[in-house]
Amino acid sequence: MASVNQKLTLSPSRDIPFNKLVLSQSNVRRIKAGISVEELAEDIARRGTLLQSLNVRPVLDAEGNDTGMFEVPAGGRRYQALAILVKQKRLAKTAPVPCVVRDPSTNILAEDDSLAENTQRVPLHPLDQFRAFFDMRDKGMTEEEIAAAFFTTVQVVRQRLRLATVSPVLLDVYAEDGMTLEMLMAFTVNPDHARQEQVWESIRNSWQKEPWQIRRLLTETTVPSSDKRARFIGLEAYEAAGGAVLRDLFSQDNDGWLQDVTLLDRLVDEKLKRMADEIAGDGWRWIDASVELPYGHANGLRKLVGTMQDLTEEERAAREALRNEYDDVESQYAEVSDLPEEVDRRLAEIEAALEAFENRPVIFDPDEVARAGVFLSIDRDGELVVDRGHVRPEDEPEAAVEGNGSETGGAVSIGHVDADPSVRSAVITIGSQPPDTDDDEVDVINPLPERLVTELTAERTLALRDKLANNPSVAFLAVLHKFCRDVFSRYMTYSPAMEVSVRNTGFSLQAPGLEDTPAAQAIEERHKAWEARMPDDEAALWDWLVSLEGTEQAELFAHCAAFGVNALYEKADRYGGGTVTVHGIHQRLAEADRLARAVDLDMVEAGWTPTVDNYLGRVTKPRILEAVREGAGERAAELIDHLKKGDMAREAERLLADTGWLPEPLRMTDAGEASPADTESEEGGVDESLPAFLTDADGDDENAEADEDDAALVAAE
């Protein structure tokens, strides 16, 4: 006869007065983990019950008799929490405690029960917690109540609630361990489920799925709150105008992205207009306002020299008092490494007040104001930059010649411009951002757009100027070479790269941010340093130059000569009908290469690196792949060849970082090699030996677009 399996008998459950319980030394938990016992006590008090009974065993005396006491080997933290409530007199000593009583004759050790209770417990998946918080809020609990119930902060609750709002498709992926928690957190920056799923599909099979990359893809059509335009108008003004902001609850800085770029630009232009109107009341002839003024915008303009406003006796006394207070506070806390907050704040206030005294308004001649203008722009911190007192050549006072009209002899009268602002209203121009250029998605490598080549060579020209200015011997040789070509008839001066006049070449086409490049910053700092030393009176300039000592004359010579460098590629008339011919551009770039080799110009060292804005987003997919193949290798190119244009450009930027790769217009041409600009002979034939980026091609969409841009510029004129 088959044996019958013995039925299990579970240990009985009963209520035991708390004062009959003692903590067992068999409890295996020794290290504190999870929420504290104090928090557990508060949770028990809030609920008014134990969610899980204690596991207890009868305490027997030496003869094995029941003593009426029970030890707790499993549930020690719950026991300690109850003890805290008893000590606080919030729970009676004899309060019944639900317990599961083990048979003292069992062969299962107390340590076995304690270990099993802790190791066989399955932890809650984080997603279950997120969804539970979400359900609790839907059923009426506030975020504050949830935070208080689970002993956390409101910010943590909001973060977990935000995680529960991610696309259900992605939550299922996370539940199956298909993505990390950090990746899921990144998806919360954009609430659009369709966009979240689209981004996931684009990266799910990629080896690169970093959270920063996910955030970038989800915010690529937005403007970060750190952008100077956003700082200029302020997030409050943007949101008050109806603008939406994406926020990252998981960033310590609470980063945000402004979604409505059109609204942002409109608000910026409106604020610039208001500020321009205020400044126009001072009587200026014109005001040119833009988010970012082009590099060299003041070239060819005369700068007014004003006088600093004198301080009144009261202002002098106030300045002296502030200086004394600053010195007293500094001496008082000289030995203190960390200043008290209020003291540090007061020192900052004093510094700001003293700086205001030093940066007093400059007073200009009213007649000069009436013919001069003001440039308005925005700096990196979103502050308005006001540059007053620039006179355009056409606004200079005219010389009225009396007598027989010859240019020699006779009295000269200077035309007067009425400075009364009521007579003339300032002409205010509000600049706009350059339009985006449509990209050609064909599979062949077309020539680079001429506008892009001009922008790239503008940056190369700046870098070459900076290098030449730091190499007086080469600068001297370059100018001497030009002088010889001018003086001796056997030579011909034809479209030189070294324009020793010195004619400062401006950059009509340039990418945004050119003025922030290392070369531009270095030139600007050096120029200001020399300008600060020079006399205001032109009559004293000669004697000042003579007084320069050591190598200072050579250094100043190199600085001035560098402004004559013109290494720009320009669109030329192949038939010689324009101001610059194809042959002239060829000769200019060839000479520029010679200068670049002489000063050892390296555009990588000069700070140029390929980005979406300055190159990769401006060329076709085949050119992006070609760049990655040359800079990072064939394997890297294969990794991105399946991506869409925008994604490919961003990945290429990352892959090419620190590789030193340069596009053809920025590379050094070896001596004797054909210049990239020699795209055609003057007869109009195509030189097949030239690089493809400048080879002309009929019907090319990108060149056609450049032609349209030029036509638009002519129409604007």
XYZ file of C-alpha atoms in Angstrom:
717
model
C 0.000 0.000 0.000
C 1.414 3.407 -0.969
C 2.401 5.639 1.939
C 0.389 8.816 2.453
C 2.352 12.083 2.526
C 2.203 13.652 5.966
C 0.264 16.914 5.992
C 2.112 20.045 7.073
C 1.024 21.816 10.228
C 1.880 25.534 10.190
C 2.960 27.248 13.389
C -0.004 28.877 15.132
C -0.503 32.626 15.321
C -1.446 34.396 18.528
C -1.292 37.789 20.223
C 1.352 38.066 22.948
C 1.706 41.041 25.329
C 4.746 43.093 24.449
C 6.237 42.760 27.963
C 6.382 38.980 27.441
C 8.755 39.371 24.451
C 12.544 39.574 24.529
C 14.993 40.066 21.662
C 16.814 36.870 20.728
C 20.576 36.745 20.295
C 20.009 34.335 17.378
C 18.978 37.151 15.034
C 21.499 37.120 12.161
C 21.074 40.812 11.288
C 23.976 42.734 12.774
C 24.501 45.584 10.313
C 22.073 48.456 9.964
C 20.515 48.733 6.496
C 17.412 50.293 4.963
C 15.237 52.748 6.840
C 16.091 53.413 10.470
C 14.334 51.790 13.434
C 13.003 55.227 14.382
C 11.390 55.641 10.938
C 9.944 52.137 11.206
C 8.425 53.065 14.587
C 6.793 56.137 13.030
C 5.415 54.016 10.186
C 3.922 51.486 12.640
C 2.353 54.327 14.626
C 0.891 55.882 11.434
C -0.594 52.568 10.291
C -1.639 51.376 13.783
C -0.588 47.829 12.977
C 2.267 45.526 12.090
C 2.260 44.572 8.418
C 4.157 41.383 9.304
C 3.936 39.307 12.497
C 6.949 38.555 14.673
C 8.477 35.064 14.582
C 8.895 33.951 18.228
C 9.889 30.884 20.245
C 8.967 30.018 23.873
C 11.732 30.584 26.428
C 12.270 27.392 28.468
C 14.004 27.053 31.841
C 16.828 24.627 32.615
C 14.401 21.755 33.046
C 12.680 22.539 29.733
C 9.595 24.074 31.291
C 7.756 26.996 29.691
C 8.597 30.302 31.435
C 5.802 32.325 29.803
C 8.346 34.485 27.958
C 9.062 34.440 24.203
C 12.223 35.327 22.312
C 12.195 37.047 18.886
C 14.813 35.590 16.474
C 13.089 36.931 13.314
C 11.618 40.428 13.374
C 14.128 42.118 15.642
C 13.788 45.550 13.950
C 10.019 45.454 14.369
C 10.508 44.531 18.035
C 12.931 47.455 18.531
C 10.474 49.827 16.846
C 7.706 48.663 19.199
C 10.079 49.188 22.138
C 10.599 52.812 21.052
C 6.822 53.351 20.967
C 6.500 51.835 24.460
C 9.289 54.065 25.764
C 7.527 57.082 24.249
C 4.348 55.901 26.029
C 2.585 55.705 22.692
C 2.093 51.947 23.165
C 1.148 50.102 26.364
C 3.636 47.614 27.817
C 0.986 44.938 27.743
C -0.250 45.762 24.222
C -0.886 42.516 22.273
C 1.586 41.883 19.465
C 0.708 39.503 16.589
C 3.226 36.657 16.603
C 3.840 33.316 14.878
C 4.878 30.883 17.628
C 7.368 28.158 16.688
C 7.268 24.705 18.350
C 10.239 24.593 20.775
C 10.883 20.967 19.780
C 11.530 21.807 16.107
C 14.904 20.885 14.731
C 15.023 24.167 12.719
C 17.478 26.545 14.373
C 16.426 30.062 15.349
C 19.301 31.416 13.214
C 17.847 29.454 10.277
C 14.504 31.261 10.632
C 16.170 34.650 10.961
C 18.353 34.110 7.898
C 15.514 32.727 5.774
C 13.247 35.666 6.550
C 15.845 38.109 5.241
C 17.319 36.201 2.289
C 14.171 34.674 0.805
C 12.438 38.024 0.593
C 12.238 39.315 -3.009
C 12.991 43.076 -3.218
C 10.468 45.298 -4.971
C 11.362 46.280 -8.543
C 11.886 50.069 -8.742
C 9.228 50.337 -11.447
C 6.638 48.863 -9.049
C 7.473 51.614 -6.591
C 7.163 54.318 -9.269
C 3.760 53.004 -10.311
C 2.625 52.612 -6.696
C 3.458 56.265 -5.996
C 1.532 57.209 -9.137
C -1.538 55.201 -8.043
C -1.404 56.679 -4.539
C -1.425 60.192 -5.969
C -4.326 59.311 -8.276
C -6.266 58.103 -5.224
C -5.915 61.422 -3.413
C -2.561 61.472 -1.606
C -0.476 64.576 -2.178
C 3.208 64.460 -3.036
C 3.985 65.822 0.425
C 1.922 63.073 2.106
C 3.640 60.363 0.062
C 7.051 61.814 0.957
C 6.151 61.906 4.666
C 4.771 58.354 4.601
C 7.946 56.900 3.093
C 10.451 59.179 4.838
C 11.837 60.782 1.712
C 11.803 64.232 0.126
C 9.143 65.728 -2.097
C 11.748 66.055 -4.863
C 12.419 62.299 -4.793
C 8.682 61.609 -4.977
C 8.351 63.937 -7.963
C 11.268 62.231 -9.676
C 9.703 58.794 -9.227
C 6.322 60.051 -10.367
C 8.001 61.482 -13.477
C 9.616 58.097 -14.162
C 6.183 56.485 -14.102
C 5.033 58.836 -16.887
C 7.591 57.625 -19.433
C 6.165 55.806 -22.443
C 4.700 52.402 -21.419
C 6.752 50.842 -24.204
C 9.972 52.035 -22.573
C 8.774 51.095 -19.090
C 8.282 47.544 -20.323
C 11.829 47.584 -21.721
C 13.114 48.789 -18.349
C 11.093 46.122 -16.506
C 12.828 43.469 -18.624
C 16.255 45.020 -17.851
C 16.538 46.282 -21.435
C 17.783 49.661 -20.221
C 19.319 51.069 -17.052
C 17.620 53.348 -14.557
C 19.928 56.205 -15.646
C 18.747 55.760 -19.242
C 15.097 55.790 -18.136
C 15.768 58.974 -16.172
C 17.150 60.604 -19.325
C 13.901 59.896 -21.199
C 11.923 62.013 -18.718
C 13.223 65.318 -20.136
C 10.679 65.200 -22.978
C 7.078 64.117 -22.167
C 6.306 63.269 -25.805
C 5.903 59.463 -25.827
C 6.177 59.269 -29.616
C 9.491 61.123 -29.547
C 10.751 58.973 -26.672
C 9.991 55.812 -28.618
C 11.540 57.272 -31.767
C 14.782 58.039 -29.955
C 14.840 54.582 -28.403
C 14.407 52.950 -31.799
C 17.318 54.983 -33.168
C 19.740 53.910 -30.423
C 18.482 50.526 -29.212
C 20.834 48.598 -31.506
C 23.688 51.070 -31.174
C 26.704 50.451 -28.988
C 26.404 54.039 -27.765
C 23.378 54.514 -25.493
C 24.638 56.917 -22.860
C 22.069 59.003 -20.919
C 23.656 62.259 -22.147
C 23.128 61.131 -25.716
C 19.446 60.379 -25.027
C 18.939 63.830 -23.483
C 20.636 65.480 -26.448
C 18.417 63.671 -28.951
C 15.273 64.529 -27.003
C 16.173 68.232 -26.822
C 17.853 68.789 -30.201
C 15.164 71.203 -31.454
C 15.189 73.254 -28.246
C 17.404 75.940 -26.707
C 19.095 75.210 -23.344
C 18.284 77.523 -20.467
C 22.001 78.356 -20.281
C 21.832 79.953 -23.756
C 22.548 83.673 -23.637
C 19.213 84.464 -25.301
C 17.353 82.629 -22.522
C 19.392 84.395 -19.852
C 18.812 87.750 -21.538
C 15.014 87.632 -21.356
C 14.730 85.294 -18.337
C 12.739 82.084 -18.028
C 9.915 83.852 -16.198
C 9.306 86.239 -19.110
C 9.473 83.366 -21.590
C 6.976 81.250 -19.647
C 4.718 84.267 -19.072
C 4.545 84.658 -22.858
C 3.317 81.073 -23.169
C 6.634 79.347 -23.840
C 7.032 75.743 -22.738
C 10.123 74.521 -20.893
C 11.397 70.961 -20.686
C 12.964 70.317 -17.281
C 15.287 67.594 -16.065
C 14.222 66.687 -12.530
C 17.280 64.471 -12.177
C 19.808 67.238 -12.731
C 21.243 68.960 -9.700
C 21.099 72.241 -11.601
C 17.490 71.551 -12.689
C 18.505 72.069 -16.325
C 15.816 73.200 -18.712
C 15.288 73.543 -22.445
C 13.108 76.173 -24.121
C 10.882 74.538 -26.742
C 9.530 77.533 -28.658
C 12.633 78.941 -30.370
C 10.583 81.308 -32.546
C 8.958 82.846 -29.459
C 12.362 83.119 -27.771
C 13.870 85.002 -30.719
C 10.852 87.302 -30.889
C 11.103 88.146 -27.186
C 14.835 88.792 -27.559
C 14.278 91.132 -30.503
C 11.512 92.959 -28.629
C 13.701 93.482 -25.564
C 16.616 94.646 -27.722
C 14.231 97.094 -29.426
C 13.062 98.496 -26.073
C 16.628 98.986 -24.893
C 17.614 100.514 -28.230
C 14.707 102.978 -27.944
C 15.958 104.064 -24.510
C 19.503 104.623 -25.767
C 18.207 106.412 -28.876
C 16.978 109.182 -26.592
C 20.616 110.242 -26.108
C 20.688 111.549 -29.685
C 22.661 108.864 -31.521
C 22.338 108.707 -35.311
C 21.920 104.923 -35.507
C 21.746 101.850 -33.290
C 22.642 98.378 -34.531
C 21.377 95.663 -32.167
C 21.930 91.942 -32.560
C 22.262 88.845 -30.394
C 25.752 88.360 -31.761
C 27.536 91.011 -33.789
C 29.778 89.712 -36.575
C 33.502 89.677 -35.958
C 35.093 92.886 -37.222
C 31.799 94.780 -37.229
C 33.572 98.001 -36.220
C 36.305 97.768 -38.856
C 36.589 100.987 -40.837
C 34.598 102.999 -38.299
C 36.042 105.861 -36.284
C 35.758 105.441 -32.528
C 34.806 108.528 -30.546
C 36.989 109.510 -27.616
C 34.900 110.616 -24.666
C 35.672 112.003 -21.248
C 34.869 110.295 -17.976
C 32.248 111.994 -15.838
C 33.787 113.613 -12.757
C 32.684 112.505 -9.322
C 30.903 114.937 -7.059
C 32.229 115.615 -3.572
C 29.523 113.372 -2.125
C 30.431 110.558 -4.509
C 34.127 110.853 -3.649
C 33.308 110.667 0.041
C 31.078 107.628 -0.509
C 33.807 105.873 -2.524
C 36.402 106.551 0.168
C 34.048 105.241 2.866
C 33.485 102.032 0.909
C 37.227 101.531 0.443
C 37.846 101.998 4.171
C 35.051 99.585 5.062
C 36.437 96.990 2.638
C 39.944 97.309 4.138
C 38.581 97.046 7.695
C 36.578 93.895 6.928
C 39.518 92.285 5.105
C 41.909 92.958 7.993
C 39.348 91.705 10.530
C 38.923 88.382 8.755
C 42.464 88.056 7.400
C 43.087 84.847 9.372
C 39.707 83.280 8.575
C 39.713 80.782 5.700
C 35.920 80.655 5.311
C 34.120 83.986 5.613
C 30.640 84.129 7.180
C 27.926 84.328 4.541
C 26.778 87.837 5.495
C 30.367 89.144 5.454
C 31.051 87.604 2.049
C 27.831 89.100 0.723
C 28.754 92.552 2.059
C 32.203 92.423 0.450
C 30.582 91.557 -2.870
C 28.241 94.545 -2.512
C 31.175 96.861 -1.806
C 33.111 95.529 -4.809
C 30.101 96.106 -7.073
C 29.654 99.651 -5.772
C 33.346 100.483 -6.258
C 33.249 99.033 -9.776
C 30.301 101.296 -10.558
C 32.393 104.298 -9.527
C 35.198 103.194 -11.873
C 32.839 102.531 -14.806
C 31.127 105.887 -14.880
C 29.355 107.030 -18.037
C 31.527 108.584 -20.730
C 30.535 112.011 -22.063
C 30.804 112.647 -25.820
C 30.651 115.838 -27.849
C 26.946 116.358 -28.794
C 27.915 117.143 -32.399
C 29.827 113.854 -32.595
C 26.956 111.944 -30.977
C 24.614 113.201 -33.690
C 26.718 111.544 -36.416
C 27.782 108.428 -34.483
C 26.040 105.229 -33.538
C 25.842 102.436 -30.991
C 26.268 98.679 -31.208
C 24.131 96.530 -28.889
C 24.786 92.825 -28.338
C 24.431 90.117 -25.700
C 27.369 88.526 -23.907
C 27.696 84.903 -22.817
C 25.999 85.584 -19.484
C 22.968 87.168 -21.152
C 23.946 90.728 -20.214
C 23.485 93.625 -22.616
C 26.733 94.972 -24.101
C 26.556 98.637 -25.142
C 29.366 99.905 -27.381
C 28.833 103.631 -27.983
C 30.504 106.084 -30.282
C 31.235 104.661 -33.764
C 31.178 106.896 -36.839
C 30.653 105.408 -40.288
C 32.679 106.844 -43.189
C 29.568 108.188 -44.911
C 28.622 110.096 -41.745
C 31.972 111.858 -41.373
C 31.787 115.693 -41.615
C 32.238 116.845 -45.180
C 34.944 119.359 -46.081
C 33.365 122.296 -47.908
C 36.102 123.865 -50.077
C 35.858 127.569 -50.847
C 37.483 129.532 -53.668
C 38.236 127.967 -57.023
C 37.287 124.488 -55.895
C 40.815 123.072 -55.957
C 41.869 120.799 -53.166
C 44.746 123.097 -52.183
C 44.301 126.398 -50.485
C 41.140 127.998 -49.223
C 39.375 127.692 -45.907
C 37.784 124.412 -44.930
C 34.496 124.363 -43.051
C 33.223 121.273 -41.280
C 29.576 120.435 -41.791
C 27.548 120.553 -38.566
C 24.970 117.909 -37.699
C 22.176 118.967 -35.397
C 22.481 117.008 -32.188
C 18.888 117.634 -31.128
C 17.252 114.162 -30.997
C 13.909 115.726 -31.820
C 15.268 116.732 -35.221
C 16.555 113.285 -36.187
C 15.350 109.905 -34.965
C 17.974 107.192 -34.601
C 17.845 104.448 -37.204
C 17.469 101.229 -35.213
C 18.395 97.891 -36.752
C 17.544 94.667 -34.927
C 19.605 91.762 -36.209
C 18.364 88.193 -36.667
C 19.882 84.774 -36.575
C 21.313 83.452 -39.837
C 18.868 81.074 -41.570
C 19.503 77.388 -41.572
C 20.672 75.915 -44.862
C 18.854 72.908 -46.271
C 21.074 69.880 -46.608
C 21.505 67.847 -49.761
C 20.828 64.192 -49.037
C 22.203 62.718 -52.265
C 24.630 59.820 -52.027
C 27.491 61.383 -54.022
C 30.165 63.648 -52.585
C 29.326 67.052 -54.038
C 31.607 70.088 -53.865
C 31.517 71.938 -50.557
C 29.123 74.912 -50.548
C 31.070 78.081 -51.346
C 29.574 79.844 -48.337
C 30.914 77.103 -46.036
C 34.375 77.314 -47.629
C 34.376 81.081 -47.099
C 33.366 80.663 -43.458
C 36.077 78.058 -42.873
C 38.749 80.188 -44.509
C 37.603 83.173 -42.422
C 38.568 81.227 -39.307
C 41.827 80.125 -40.951
C 42.591 83.768 -41.789
C 42.144 84.742 -38.136
C 44.373 81.903 -36.975
C 47.021 82.866 -39.540
C 46.868 86.505 -38.438
C 47.393 85.472 -34.830
C 50.354 83.233 -35.694
C 51.960 85.919 -37.871
C 51.544 88.550 -35.165
C 53.530 86.302 -32.827
C 56.318 85.798 -35.365
C 57.885 89.219 -36.087
C 60.647 87.831 -38.299
C 58.191 86.165 -40.691
C 55.900 89.213 -40.589
C 58.809 91.476 -41.475
C 59.847 89.176 -44.319
C 56.286 89.029 -45.668
C 55.959 92.822 -45.709
C 59.444 93.248 -47.191
C 58.499 90.748 -49.891
C 55.434 92.844 -50.723
C 57.442 96.061 -50.725
C 59.909 94.566 -53.220
C 57.073 93.546 -55.509
C 55.664 97.073 -55.329
C 58.991 98.886 -55.928
C 60.813 96.780 -58.525
C 59.200 96.676 -61.966
C 60.301 93.149 -62.737
C 57.700 91.890 -60.243
C 53.933 92.027 -60.501
C 51.656 92.630 -57.556
C 48.478 90.701 -58.284
C 45.877 89.834 -55.635
C 48.450 89.336 -52.860
C 47.724 87.644 -49.570
C 49.824 90.273 -47.763
C 47.900 93.519 -48.221
C 50.344 95.856 -46.546
C 48.215 98.988 -46.943
C 47.210 97.774 -44.205
C 43.655 97.056 -45.371
C 41.795 95.146 -42.708
C 39.715 92.566 -44.522
C 36.262 91.965 -43.051
C 34.353 88.695 -43.169
C 31.019 89.199 -44.895
C 30.290 85.477 -44.524
C 31.096 83.909 -41.209
C 29.751 81.233 -38.907
C 28.260 82.314 -35.548
C 30.799 82.424 -32.731
C 33.801 83.506 -34.829
C 34.584 86.264 -32.338
C 34.828 83.664 -29.548
C 37.520 81.558 -31.246
C 40.920 81.436 -29.498
C 42.581 83.330 -32.363
C 39.979 86.108 -32.324
C 40.245 86.432 -28.534
C 44.050 86.551 -28.671
C 44.008 89.231 -31.389
C 41.442 91.284 -29.484
C 43.392 91.138 -26.202
C 46.659 92.037 -27.913
C 44.997 94.887 -29.823
C 43.462 96.351 -26.674
C 46.799 96.103 -24.849
C 48.579 98.109 -27.570
C 45.691 100.545 -27.884
C 45.790 101.275 -24.168
C 49.475 102.266 -24.452
C 49.172 104.475 -27.539
C 48.704 108.253 -27.246
C 45.276 109.672 -28.071
C 46.822 112.502 -30.105
C 47.949 111.349 -33.543
C 50.663 114.032 -33.541
C 52.356 112.255 -30.638
C 52.273 108.812 -32.291
C 55.615 109.139 -34.095
C 57.545 110.081 -30.950
C 55.824 107.281 -29.060
C 56.876 104.728 -31.688
C 60.463 105.990 -31.484
C 60.397 105.549 -27.703
C 59.590 101.840 -27.882
C 62.436 99.748 -26.527
C 63.927 96.375 -27.368
C 61.716 94.186 -29.530
C 58.568 96.231 -28.928
C 58.711 97.903 -32.345
C 59.022 94.516 -34.028
C 56.150 93.108 -31.984
C 53.907 96.051 -32.862
C 55.007 95.779 -36.504
C 54.022 92.094 -36.556
C 50.683 92.865 -34.914
C 49.816 95.553 -37.497
C 51.124 93.511 -40.430
C 48.944 90.580 -39.394
C 45.827 92.635 -40.093
C 46.802 92.643 -43.755
C 46.487 88.867 -44.050
C 43.719 87.810 -46.397
C 43.455 84.028 -46.778
C 39.771 84.064 -47.658
C 38.238 82.000 -50.392
C 35.707 84.085 -52.322
C 33.399 83.292 -55.174
C 35.139 84.645 -58.270
C 34.084 85.568 -61.770
C 35.719 82.963 -64.017
C 35.627 85.402 -66.942
C 37.405 88.191 -65.121
C 34.408 90.512 -64.964
C 34.349 90.819 -61.176
C 36.676 92.382 -58.640
C 38.341 89.022 -57.936
C 39.173 86.423 -60.554
C 39.664 82.683 -60.260
C 43.397 83.141 -60.854
C 43.507 85.840 -58.200
C 41.903 83.555 -55.615
C 44.342 80.804 -56.593
C 47.318 83.107 -56.079
C 45.953 84.468 -52.793
C 45.471 81.011 -51.260
C 48.848 79.824 -52.542
C 50.549 82.765 -50.818
C 48.482 82.166 -47.702
C 49.763 78.580 -47.618
C 53.321 79.850 -47.867
C 52.717 82.151 -44.900
C 51.041 79.339 -42.982
C 54.048 77.068 -43.505
C 56.402 79.852 -42.460
C 54.629 80.417 -39.143
C 53.871 76.690 -38.706
C 50.098 77.224 -38.578
C 48.133 74.264 -37.243
C 44.365 74.771 -37.209
C 43.975 72.002 -34.618
C 46.311 73.837 -32.246
C 44.445 77.031 -33.133
C 41.340 75.467 -31.576
C 39.333 74.300 -34.586
C 37.463 71.028 -34.231
C 34.656 69.721 -36.445
C 31.180 70.249 -34.989
C 27.627 69.997 -36.258
C 27.416 73.787 -36.525
C 30.704 74.597 -38.234
C 30.952 71.709 -40.725
C 29.244 68.343 -40.188
C 25.702 69.727 -40.249
C 26.487 71.709 -43.384
C 27.626 68.891 -45.689
C 26.050 65.756 -47.174
C 26.063 62.289 -45.613
C 28.799 60.976 -47.949
C 31.092 63.807 -46.839
C 30.324 63.090 -43.175
C 31.232 59.433 -43.694
C 34.364 60.448 -45.596
C 35.433 62.679 -42.693
C 34.854 59.932 -40.104
C 36.631 57.401 -42.310
C 39.671 59.675 -42.603
C 39.709 60.793 -38.977
C 38.461 57.795 -36.979
C 38.796 54.839 -39.335
C 36.644 52.613 -41.492
C 35.114 50.812 -38.501
C 33.829 54.074 -37.010
C 32.280 55.049 -40.349
C 30.480 51.706 -40.569
C 28.969 52.254 -37.124
C 27.100 55.389 -38.235
C 26.406 54.805 -41.922
C 22.829 53.643 -41.151
C 21.874 56.805 -39.228
C 19.816 59.711 -40.469
C 21.611 62.902 -41.432
C 21.137 64.761 -38.137
C 22.045 61.776 -35.959
C 25.009 60.968 -38.191
C 26.365 64.515 -37.885
C 26.130 64.469 -34.079
C 27.774 61.055 -33.809
C 30.484 62.154 -36.231
C 31.199 65.171 -34.015
C 31.824 62.844 -31.079
C 33.883 60.369 -33.108
C 36.091 63.082 -34.630
C 36.728 64.874 -31.339
C 40.451 64.891 -30.506
C 41.366 63.145 -33.780
C 42.896 66.253 -35.362
C 40.883 65.806 -38.562
C 40.501 68.922 -40.715
C 38.394 69.620 -43.822
C 40.273 70.363 -47.015
C 40.010 74.192 -46.821
C 41.823 74.131 -43.467
C 44.568 71.680 -44.361
C 48.075 72.734 -45.203
C 48.762 72.428 -48.928
C 52.177 70.943 -49.646
C 54.599 73.102 -51.606
C 54.068 72.621 -55.299
C 50.588 71.114 -54.898
C 47.694 72.764 -56.652
C 45.749 75.172 -54.451
C 42.193 74.163 -53.515
C 40.949 77.407 -55.005
C 42.259 76.620 -58.476
C 38.927 75.151 -59.481
C 39.006 76.458 -63.014
C 41.362 78.209 -65.388
C 40.577 81.708 -66.526
C 39.357 80.159 -69.780
C 36.682 78.360 -67.792
C 38.010 74.790 -68.011
C 37.788 72.428 -65.036
C 41.079 71.280 -63.541
C 40.521 67.604 -62.803
C 43.532 67.430 -60.501
C 41.930 69.735 -57.965
C 40.230 68.552 -54.721
C 36.539 67.751 -55.121
C 35.397 70.281 -52.540
C 36.062 73.156 -54.941
C 35.428 71.453 -58.288
C 32.519 73.167 -59.970
C 29.628 71.053 -61.231
C 26.680 72.226 -63.258
C 23.338 71.564 -61.643
C 24.809 71.073 -58.151
C 22.076 71.796 -55.625
C 24.451 73.190 -53.020
C 26.184 75.564 -55.440
C 22.788 76.586 -56.771
C 21.812 77.384 -53.204
C 24.941 79.508 -52.812
C 24.004 81.364 -56.013
C 20.564 82.018 -54.559
C 22.156 83.355 -51.372
C 24.293 85.742 -53.420
C 21.259 86.856 -55.394
C 19.405 87.495 -52.158
C 22.313 89.608 -50.884
C 22.290 91.707 -54.046
C 18.529 92.166 -53.747
C 18.943 93.233 -50.125
C 21.426 95.889 -51.165
